[in-house]
Amino acid sequence: MAKKPQDLAVTGESGEHEYETGIAVVTADKPGDPGIEPHRVRMTDKSAKHERAAARQVAALFSVSIIGSIFSIWAYYAFPFNNSDAASLRINTIFLGLGITLGLFGIGVGAVHWAKTLMPDAEVSEERHQTRGSEEVRARAVEIIKLADQESGFSRRKLIRRTLYGALALFPIPAIVLFSDLGPNPKDSLRHTMWGQGGLRLTRDPDGTPIKASDVQLGAVFHVIPEGLKDLEAPSMLNEKAKAAVLLVRLDPADIKSQREKDWGYDGIVAYSKICTHVGCPVALYEQHTHHLLCPCHQSTFDLADDCKVVFGPASRPLPQLKIEVDADGYLVAPGDFAEPVGPSFWERKA
Amino acid sequence: MSNVSATKKKGGFLAGTANYLDERVGVAGILKEFGRKIFPDHWSFMLGEVALYSFLVLLLSGTFLTFFFQPSMTEVVYDGVYGPLKGAHMSVAYASTLNISFEVRGGLLMRQVHHWSALLFVAAAGLHMLRVFFTGAFRKPREINWVVGFALFVLGMAGGFTGYSLPDDLLSGNGLRIIDGMIKGLPWIGAYTSSLLFGGEFPGNQIVPRLYSLHIMIVPALIIVFLAVHLFMVVIHKHTHYSGGGKKDTNVVGYPLMPVYVAKAGGFFFLVFGVIMLTASLVTINPVWNYGSYDPSPVSAGTQPDWYIGFLDGALRLAPTGIETMVGNDTLSWNILLPMIVGVGFLVVVALYPFIEGWITGDKREHHVLDRPRNAPTRTAIGAAGVTFYATLWAGAGTDLIATSFKMSLNNVLTFMQIFLIVGPFIAYFITKRLCLSLQRKDREIVLHGNESGRLVRLPHGEYIEVHEPADKYQVWKLTDFKEYQPILARPNEKGVITLRSRIRASLSKMFFEDRVSPVSATELEAAQHHGELH
């Protein structure tokens, strides 16, 4: 096994370029190449009967395809949709699809069967040539480049060359500027929600009916939107909802660990932003006995009894709390906006 | 050379057409050049074909869908035939998707054909990449084509994601919400970039038409361009072949394009199309009518992206808790950035791998005979580690489903995945490398001492032996025809300095080739045969 790497080895046919072999071990001490394995004689090669049978099979497969295609056209009309019956949609889809499938499989299996049984299956060898051009070709290529350079004066005329580089560098810039109007500067839009109007009642999502403090039982969960959101025009309705959605829960005041959380709530009723501080999914799952809120997208978990601090998952910040009060009629209202931006973090969030 | 078209008078319609075409586009020259081109045959070469054909099916079914789909987010009240959503407010995009599904005959079928072929396209492209990786088909002269193929894989994901979001249903809307959250997490430019993409605040009424432009124009145009380059380079290089008798780096062994490959590959297009059609007729995918139109407030538990986005979603989930930091007054969301760096970093390493391996071996020869994976143990081990890494990220996107299906604690599943993401690839690396080396030793064993026949013989003096049947010359060639590399030491350059570069290269070459099994040499083989005859 004492073989030493050689610096260069001849590869390819004589006359072709010799490449560096790097750290490859080049050896002539290899078992001999036995050449292409002889091809195995198929039944169709030696028996005319089998050959005829294979030909019939191929024709039969192509005929199956014809039948399948015709069947699918027939199925298109034969199984109409009946609006009141979901099964009619299913049947139309299945039979139309199966017909087309047959039409395709017939051709596919037939063609492959034809190739495998009736066409020659002896392997053939063809020479490869190195991808690299021959020395003459390469010399001519270099010559052409040089000629082009000479005739245009590309290397010689520095001023032309440099101004061209400048022009080429700048001409795409207008295209980039043109895209500025794709969207406005977000300015403060991410910091404010509809609750900032002040004194809005908390209403049920999606019907918009207001919620009385007395309606909220211990352990109950309400999905909340601000009063009036329902009547906004598209798209501002969804835009506002994407920031203002709130989850309202009543806890036993004795379970609440944070004084601020108690102060901003009402008799154990607390309202928190429903928009996850990770990447903005709605935090919609509430586990009553642990007081945990779970985001179904990436499993960030927040402790509702402790300022909605993150107890698990990729989120980094607590869900912002919405301060609530009760108005004269006993309905829950929010005196103002969240104290910080809701939803996913962004660079200038705190600035 | 007479120009008299004698052929025109002879022959029938076909000869006439052929003559017409040759005199105008030179079709005879094209046929002479390519008609009998040789293509090697192996089942693993079909994976790329599957991807190509699924893309053709995507173009066909997608064109059908564009005739009916309306990419607008204008709000309408649904008045179609689907009862449960009658009277609901929704976007025109969602309503037209319902219309395609319930009121256009074959519309649901085409939607499902389109979705299934998209899933198949990315899957086949991924498997094709694995085949190319593990057989070393990316080596010189094919490094650039590896990068082109890699770009096609990424474009496939981009096409999939932009299309997934078009129906504007609850599921895809939440997907966009996640993208919005990730973009907002980019330092400095996040909030503004999100506003540019969505045309203002999320979700706005711009995103669906914008994604539509990307999905039906930019992305497919890029895919077609890259596909053309990819296939053009296959023609330039000619296809690789597996080692076997008569197969060398200087030839290509297989069947001619016409008629064998026209029949096989042409037929295979119909088979791939048929499988997609069969699946689409029988198996529902993306029943958007069950999800409802997009609304930022509700969400359903256990939601999953399409499979190829899973590894990025998993990366998001596996980020540790509370890693956001402040730079002065500005927020750096490492819980977004770290997963992006991990996901994108992984892809970059994949794209650059051929150049890394080429630098380590320094082997500048053209390689057209494929490696059996065991004969490149370190590469195969690296591949296994990469697959493990990707698979863990991917499984990470299903932590909740794994926890609920197997009744385990979600927290434990996630912690396990976080640890396994780092430890798993190392385990895979070491196991795979040892397996490859063992398989190579087994190959040596077979070449030198023959195949186990399973026949036990009792000799006159009572000893039992198993009869070994000598390997034939084709098997010997197959098991011994591979390239061997030796690690190098860091050597000083002309100035007598050992550079950091050469140190790194030396230690990488040690990692790659220190443990290796050499192919059986002719001398060894002869000695073994001689030894065998003495018995």
Short mmCIF file of C-alpha atoms in Angstrom, two decimals, chain B residues 143-445:
data_model
loop_
_atom_site.label_atom_id
_atom_site.label_comp_id
_atom_site.label_asym_id
_atom_site.label_seq_id
_atom_site.Cartn_x
_atom_site.Cartn_y
_atom_site.Cartn_z
CA GLU B 143 -19.39 23.75 -9.41
CA ILE B 144 -21.21 26.63 -11.12
CA ASN B 145 -24.10 24.41 -12.11
CA TRP B 146 -24.44 23.41 -8.46
CA VAL B 147 -24.88 27.09 -7.58
CA VAL B 148 -27.41 27.53 -10.41
CA GLY B 149 -29.34 24.51 -9.14
CA PHE B 150 -29.17 25.90 -5.62
CA ALA B 151 -30.66 29.18 -6.90
CA LEU B 152 -33.47 27.15 -8.51
CA PHE B 153 -34.20 25.51 -5.15
CA VAL B 154 -34.41 28.90 -3.42
CA LEU B 155 -36.55 30.29 -6.26
CA GLY B 156 -38.83 27.28 -5.85
CA MET B 157 -39.33 28.18 -2.20
CA ALA B 158 -39.96 31.82 -3.18
CA GLY B 159 -42.52 30.77 -5.79
CA GLY B 160 -44.20 28.51 -3.26
CA PHE B 161 -44.40 31.15 -0.57
CA THR B 162 -45.70 33.93 -2.83
CA GLY B 163 -48.35 31.57 -4.20
CA TYR B 164 -49.36 30.24 -0.80
CA SER B 165 -50.30 33.75 0.32
CA LEU B 166 -52.51 34.64 -2.65
CA PRO B 167 -55.88 33.15 -1.58
CA ASP B 168 -55.87 35.59 1.37
CA ASP B 169 -57.28 33.01 3.76
CA LEU B 170 -56.73 32.89 7.51
CA LEU B 171 -53.83 30.44 7.30
CA SER B 172 -51.83 32.29 4.66
CA GLY B 173 -52.65 35.64 6.30
CA ASN B 174 -51.04 34.42 9.50
CA GLY B 175 -48.04 33.34 7.41
CA LEU B 176 -47.76 36.89 6.10
CA ARG B 177 -48.13 38.23 9.63
CA ILE B 178 -45.07 36.18 10.60
CA ILE B 179 -43.13 37.51 7.60
CA ASP B 180 -44.15 41.03 8.62
CA GLY B 181 -42.92 40.40 12.16
CA MET B 182 -39.61 39.06 10.86
CA ILE B 183 -39.10 42.03 8.55
CA LYS B 184 -39.89 44.46 11.36
CA GLY B 185 -37.18 42.77 13.41
CA LEU B 186 -34.46 43.76 10.91
CA PRO B 187 -32.20 46.36 12.46
CA TRP B 188 -32.64 49.97 11.33
CA ILE B 189 -34.67 49.30 8.16
CA GLY B 190 -37.31 46.90 9.56
CA ALA B 191 -40.36 49.13 10.06
CA TYR B 192 -39.82 51.02 6.81
CA THR B 193 -39.25 47.84 4.78
CA SER B 194 -42.46 46.35 6.12
CA SER B 195 -44.32 49.52 5.11
CA LEU B 196 -42.82 49.34 1.61
CA LEU B 197 -43.83 45.70 1.20
CA PHE B 198 -47.37 46.03 2.53
CA GLY B 199 -47.98 49.52 1.13
CA GLY B 200 -48.47 50.94 4.63
CA GLU B 201 -49.63 49.17 7.73
CA PHE B 202 -50.11 45.41 7.93
CA PRO B 203 -52.17 43.90 6.30
CA GLY B 204 -53.30 46.83 4.09
CA ASN B 205 -54.78 46.16 0.66
CA GLN B 206 -51.64 45.92 -1.48
CA ILE B 207 -49.85 42.75 -0.56
CA VAL B 208 -51.89 40.21 -2.57
CA PRO B 209 -51.61 42.01 -5.94
CA ARG B 210 -47.90 42.60 -5.29
CA LEU B 211 -47.23 38.97 -4.45
CA TYR B 212 -49.25 38.05 -7.54
CA SER B 213 -46.88 40.03 -9.79
CA LEU B 214 -43.95 38.26 -8.20
CA HIS B 215 -45.64 34.88 -8.32
CA ILE B 216 -46.80 34.82 -11.93
CA MET B 217 -44.08 36.94 -13.53
CA ILE B 218 -40.79 37.59 -11.80
CA VAL B 219 -40.30 34.27 -10.00
CA PRO B 220 -41.30 31.96 -12.89
CA ALA B 221 -39.28 34.06 -15.36
CA LEU B 222 -36.22 33.70 -13.16
CA ILE B 223 -36.86 29.96 -12.78
CA ILE B 224 -37.07 29.57 -16.56
CA VAL B 225 -33.83 31.50 -17.08
CA PHE B 226 -31.96 29.49 -14.44
CA LEU B 227 -33.44 26.24 -15.77
CA ALA B 228 -32.21 27.09 -19.25
CA VAL B 229 -28.71 27.77 -17.92
CA HIS B 230 -28.86 24.60 -15.79
CA LEU B 231 -29.81 22.38 -18.74
CA PHE B 232 -27.44 24.13 -21.13
CA MET B 233 -24.58 23.31 -18.78
CA VAL B 234 -25.72 19.68 -18.63
CA VAL B 235 -25.35 19.58 -22.42
CA ILE B 236 -21.90 21.21 -22.25
CA HIS B 237 -20.60 18.86 -19.55
CA LYS B 238 -22.52 15.77 -20.67
CA HIS B 239 -24.09 13.78 -17.85
CA THR B 240 -22.06 12.04 -15.13
CA HIS B 241 -22.18 8.28 -14.78
CA TYR B 242 -21.67 5.85 -11.91
CA SER B 243 -18.51 3.81 -11.85
CA GLY B 244 -18.69 0.53 -13.69
CA GLY B 245 -16.85 -1.36 -16.38
CA GLY B 246 -15.83 0.87 -19.26
CA LYS B 247 -17.01 4.06 -17.55
CA LYS B 248 -14.30 6.66 -17.34
CA ASP B 249 -13.76 10.35 -16.78
CA THR B 250 -13.10 10.60 -20.50
CA ASN B 251 -16.26 9.01 -21.84
CA VAL B 252 -19.98 8.83 -21.27
CA VAL B 253 -21.77 5.47 -21.35
CA GLY B 254 -25.50 5.11 -21.79
CA TYR B 255 -28.29 5.15 -24.35
CA PRO B 256 -28.77 7.52 -27.26
CA LEU B 257 -31.22 10.43 -26.99
CA MET B 258 -33.16 9.26 -30.04
CA PRO B 259 -35.07 7.07 -29.72
CA VAL B 260 -34.43 5.62 -26.25
CA TYR B 261 -34.31 8.79 -24.16
CA VAL B 262 -37.04 10.54 -26.07
CA ALA B 263 -39.29 7.61 -25.20
CA LYS B 264 -38.09 7.15 -21.62
CA ALA B 265 -37.88 10.79 -20.57
CA GLY B 266 -40.90 11.80 -22.63
CA GLY B 267 -42.88 8.96 -21.11
CA PHE B 268 -41.61 9.90 -17.69
CA PHE B 269 -43.09 13.40 -18.06
CA PHE B 270 -46.50 11.78 -18.48
CA LEU B 271 -45.86 9.53 -15.49
CA VAL B 272 -44.96 12.47 -13.23
CA PHE B 273 -47.94 14.45 -14.51
CA GLY B 274 -50.11 11.36 -13.97
CA VAL B 275 -48.98 10.91 -10.37
CA ILE B 276 -49.70 14.58 -9.64
CA MET B 277 -53.10 14.33 -11.34
CA LEU B 278 -53.97 11.16 -9.41
CA THR B 279 -53.02 12.75 -6.10
CA ALA B 280 -54.90 15.93 -6.95
CA SER B 281 -58.08 14.05 -7.85
CA LEU B 282 -58.10 11.99 -4.67
CA VAL B 283 -56.37 13.99 -1.93
CA THR B 284 -57.54 17.40 -0.72
CA ILE B 285 -54.90 20.04 -0.20
CA ASN B 286 -55.28 23.53 1.26
CA PRO B 287 -59.09 23.58 1.72
CA VAL B 288 -59.17 27.37 2.14
CA TRP B 289 -62.94 27.41 2.55
CA ASN B 290 -62.48 25.78 5.97
CA TYR B 291 -60.18 28.52 7.23
CA GLY B 292 -62.24 31.61 6.41
CA SER B 293 -60.92 34.88 5.09
CA TYR B 294 -58.02 36.65 6.78
CA ASP B 295 -58.69 38.36 10.08
CA PRO B 296 -55.80 39.41 12.36
CA SER B 297 -57.55 38.25 15.52
CA PRO B 298 -58.42 34.54 15.24
CA VAL B 299 -55.93 31.74 14.67
CA SER B 300 -56.21 27.98 14.80
CA ALA B 301 -53.91 25.81 16.86
CA GLY B 302 -51.53 23.43 15.09
CA THR B 303 -51.18 25.54 11.96
CA GLN B 304 -48.31 24.57 9.67
CA PRO B 305 -46.64 26.21 6.70
CA ASP B 306 -46.02 24.27 3.48
CA TRP B 307 -43.26 21.78 4.15
CA TYR B 308 -40.36 23.65 2.53
CA ILE B 309 -40.84 26.73 4.74
CA GLY B 310 -40.86 24.48 7.82
CA PHE B 311 -37.13 24.76 8.48
CA LEU B 312 -37.33 28.57 8.73
CA ASP B 313 -40.41 28.44 10.96
CA GLY B 314 -38.66 25.83 13.10
CA ALA B 315 -35.61 28.10 13.39
CA LEU B 316 -37.93 30.84 14.72
CA ARG B 317 -39.41 28.48 17.31
CA LEU B 318 -36.09 27.16 18.55
CA ALA B 319 -34.68 30.59 19.43
CA PRO B 320 -34.01 30.88 23.18
CA THR B 321 -36.27 33.05 25.36
CA GLY B 322 -35.42 36.69 26.09
CA ILE B 323 -32.46 37.33 23.81
CA GLU B 324 -33.56 40.77 22.64
CA THR B 325 -30.91 43.41 23.38
CA MET B 326 -30.78 47.18 23.28
CA VAL B 327 -28.25 49.30 21.38
CA GLY B 328 -28.68 52.64 23.08
CA ASN B 329 -32.36 53.31 22.56
CA ASP B 330 -32.74 50.90 19.67
CA THR B 331 -33.99 47.35 19.82
CA LEU B 332 -32.04 44.42 18.37
CA SER B 333 -34.40 41.46 18.06
CA TRP B 334 -31.99 38.56 18.28
CA ASN B 335 -34.99 36.21 18.54
CA ILE B 336 -35.62 37.14 14.86
CA LEU B 337 -32.05 37.76 13.71
CA LEU B 338 -30.51 34.59 15.12
CA PRO B 339 -32.95 32.26 13.28
CA MET B 340 -32.45 34.27 10.08
CA ILE B 341 -28.67 34.03 10.42
CA VAL B 342 -28.92 30.28 11.12
CA GLY B 343 -31.30 29.63 8.19
CA VAL B 344 -29.52 31.83 5.67
CA GLY B 345 -26.09 30.77 6.92
CA PHE B 346 -26.99 27.12 6.38
CA LEU B 347 -28.07 27.86 2.82
CA VAL B 348 -24.87 29.81 2.12
CA VAL B 349 -22.71 26.89 3.31
CA VAL B 350 -24.70 24.56 1.03
CA ALA B 351 -24.16 26.88 -1.94
CA LEU B 352 -20.40 27.17 -1.31
CA TYR B 353 -19.61 23.54 -0.46
CA PRO B 354 -18.14 22.55 -3.89
CA PHE B 355 -15.59 25.35 -3.66
CA ILE B 356 -14.61 24.37 -0.11
CA GLU B 357 -14.03 20.73 -1.01
CA GLY B 358 -12.24 21.68 -4.24
CA TRP B 359 -9.89 23.92 -2.26
CA ILE B 360 -9.09 21.18 0.25
CA THR B 361 -8.28 18.48 -2.33
CA GLY B 362 -6.64 20.86 -4.81
CA ASP B 363 -7.71 18.33 -7.43
CA LYS B 364 -8.21 20.32 -10.62
CA ARG B 365 -9.05 17.39 -12.89
CA GLU B 366 -12.49 16.99 -14.41
CA HIS B 367 -14.62 14.41 -12.60
CA HIS B 368 -17.30 12.65 -14.56
CA VAL B 369 -17.43 9.28 -12.76
CA LEU B 370 -19.61 9.63 -9.67
CA ASP B 371 -18.46 8.64 -6.21
CA ARG B 372 -20.28 5.98 -4.31
CA PRO B 373 -21.08 7.85 -1.08
CA ARG B 374 -19.05 5.40 1.05
CA ASN B 375 -15.95 6.21 -0.98
CA ALA B 376 -16.05 9.83 0.21
CA PRO B 377 -16.66 9.16 3.92
CA THR B 378 -16.11 12.70 5.21
CA ARG B 379 -18.25 14.33 2.55
CA THR B 380 -21.00 11.82 3.20
CA ALA B 381 -20.69 12.43 6.94
CA ILE B 382 -20.90 16.20 6.41
CA GLY B 383 -23.99 15.64 4.27
CA ALA B 384 -25.57 13.51 6.97
CA ALA B 385 -24.80 16.21 9.54
CA GLY B 386 -26.39 18.82 7.26
CA VAL B 387 -29.47 16.68 6.72
CA THR B 388 -29.77 16.21 10.49
CA PHE B 389 -29.45 19.94 11.09
CA TYR B 390 -32.08 20.77 8.46
CA ALA B 391 -34.38 17.99 9.64
CA THR B 392 -34.19 19.20 13.25
CA LEU B 393 -35.09 22.75 12.22
CA TRP B 394 -37.89 21.28 10.11
CA ALA B 395 -39.20 19.09 12.93
CA GLY B 396 -38.90 22.18 15.14
CA ALA B 397 -41.80 23.68 13.18
CA GLY B 398 -43.95 20.82 14.51
CA THR B 399 -43.04 20.92 18.21
CA ASP B 400 -46.67 21.52 19.20
CA LEU B 401 -47.98 18.67 17.03
CA ILE B 402 -45.26 16.29 18.25
CA ALA B 403 -46.08 17.20 21.86
CA THR B 404 -49.83 16.71 21.46
CA SER B 405 -49.60 13.59 19.26
CA PHE B 406 -47.18 11.78 21.55
CA LYS B 407 -48.58 13.25 24.79
CA MET B 408 -45.31 14.85 25.80
CA SER B 409 -44.55 18.16 27.42
CA LEU B 410 -44.20 20.91 24.83
CA ASN B 411 -41.41 22.47 26.88
CA ASN B 412 -39.41 19.24 26.94
CA VAL B 413 -39.88 18.65 23.21
CA LEU B 414 -38.61 22.14 22.44
CA THR B 415 -35.67 21.95 24.82
CA PHE B 416 -34.72 18.59 23.35
CA MET B 417 -34.84 20.05 19.82
CA GLN B 418 -32.69 23.01 20.85
CA ILE B 419 -30.04 20.66 22.23
CA PHE B 420 -30.35 18.20 19.35
CA LEU B 421 -29.94 20.98 16.78
CA ILE B 422 -26.37 21.38 18.04
CA VAL B 423 -25.53 17.83 19.18
CA GLY B 424 -27.43 15.89 16.49
CA PRO B 425 -25.24 16.83 13.52
CA PHE B 426 -22.10 15.71 15.39
CA ILE B 427 -23.66 12.35 16.23
CA ALA B 428 -24.77 11.93 12.61
CA TYR B 429 -21.29 12.90 11.39
CA PHE B 430 -19.44 10.35 13.48
CA ILE B 431 -21.87 7.49 12.90
CA THR B 432 -21.95 8.10 9.14
CA LYS B 433 -18.20 8.38 8.81
CA ARG B 434 -17.66 5.10 10.68
CA LEU B 435 -20.36 3.40 8.62
CA CYS B 436 -18.73 4.52 5.37
CA LEU B 437 -15.30 3.32 6.45
CA SER B 438 -16.77 -0.03 7.49
CA LEU B 439 -18.53 -0.39 4.16
CA GLN B 440 -15.27 0.38 2.37
CA ARG B 441 -13.49 -2.32 4.40
CA LYS B 442 -16.28 -4.69 3.46
CA ASP B 443 -15.69 -3.81 -0.20
CA ARG B 444 -11.97 -4.59 0.17
CA GLU B 445 -12.92 -7.86 1.80
#
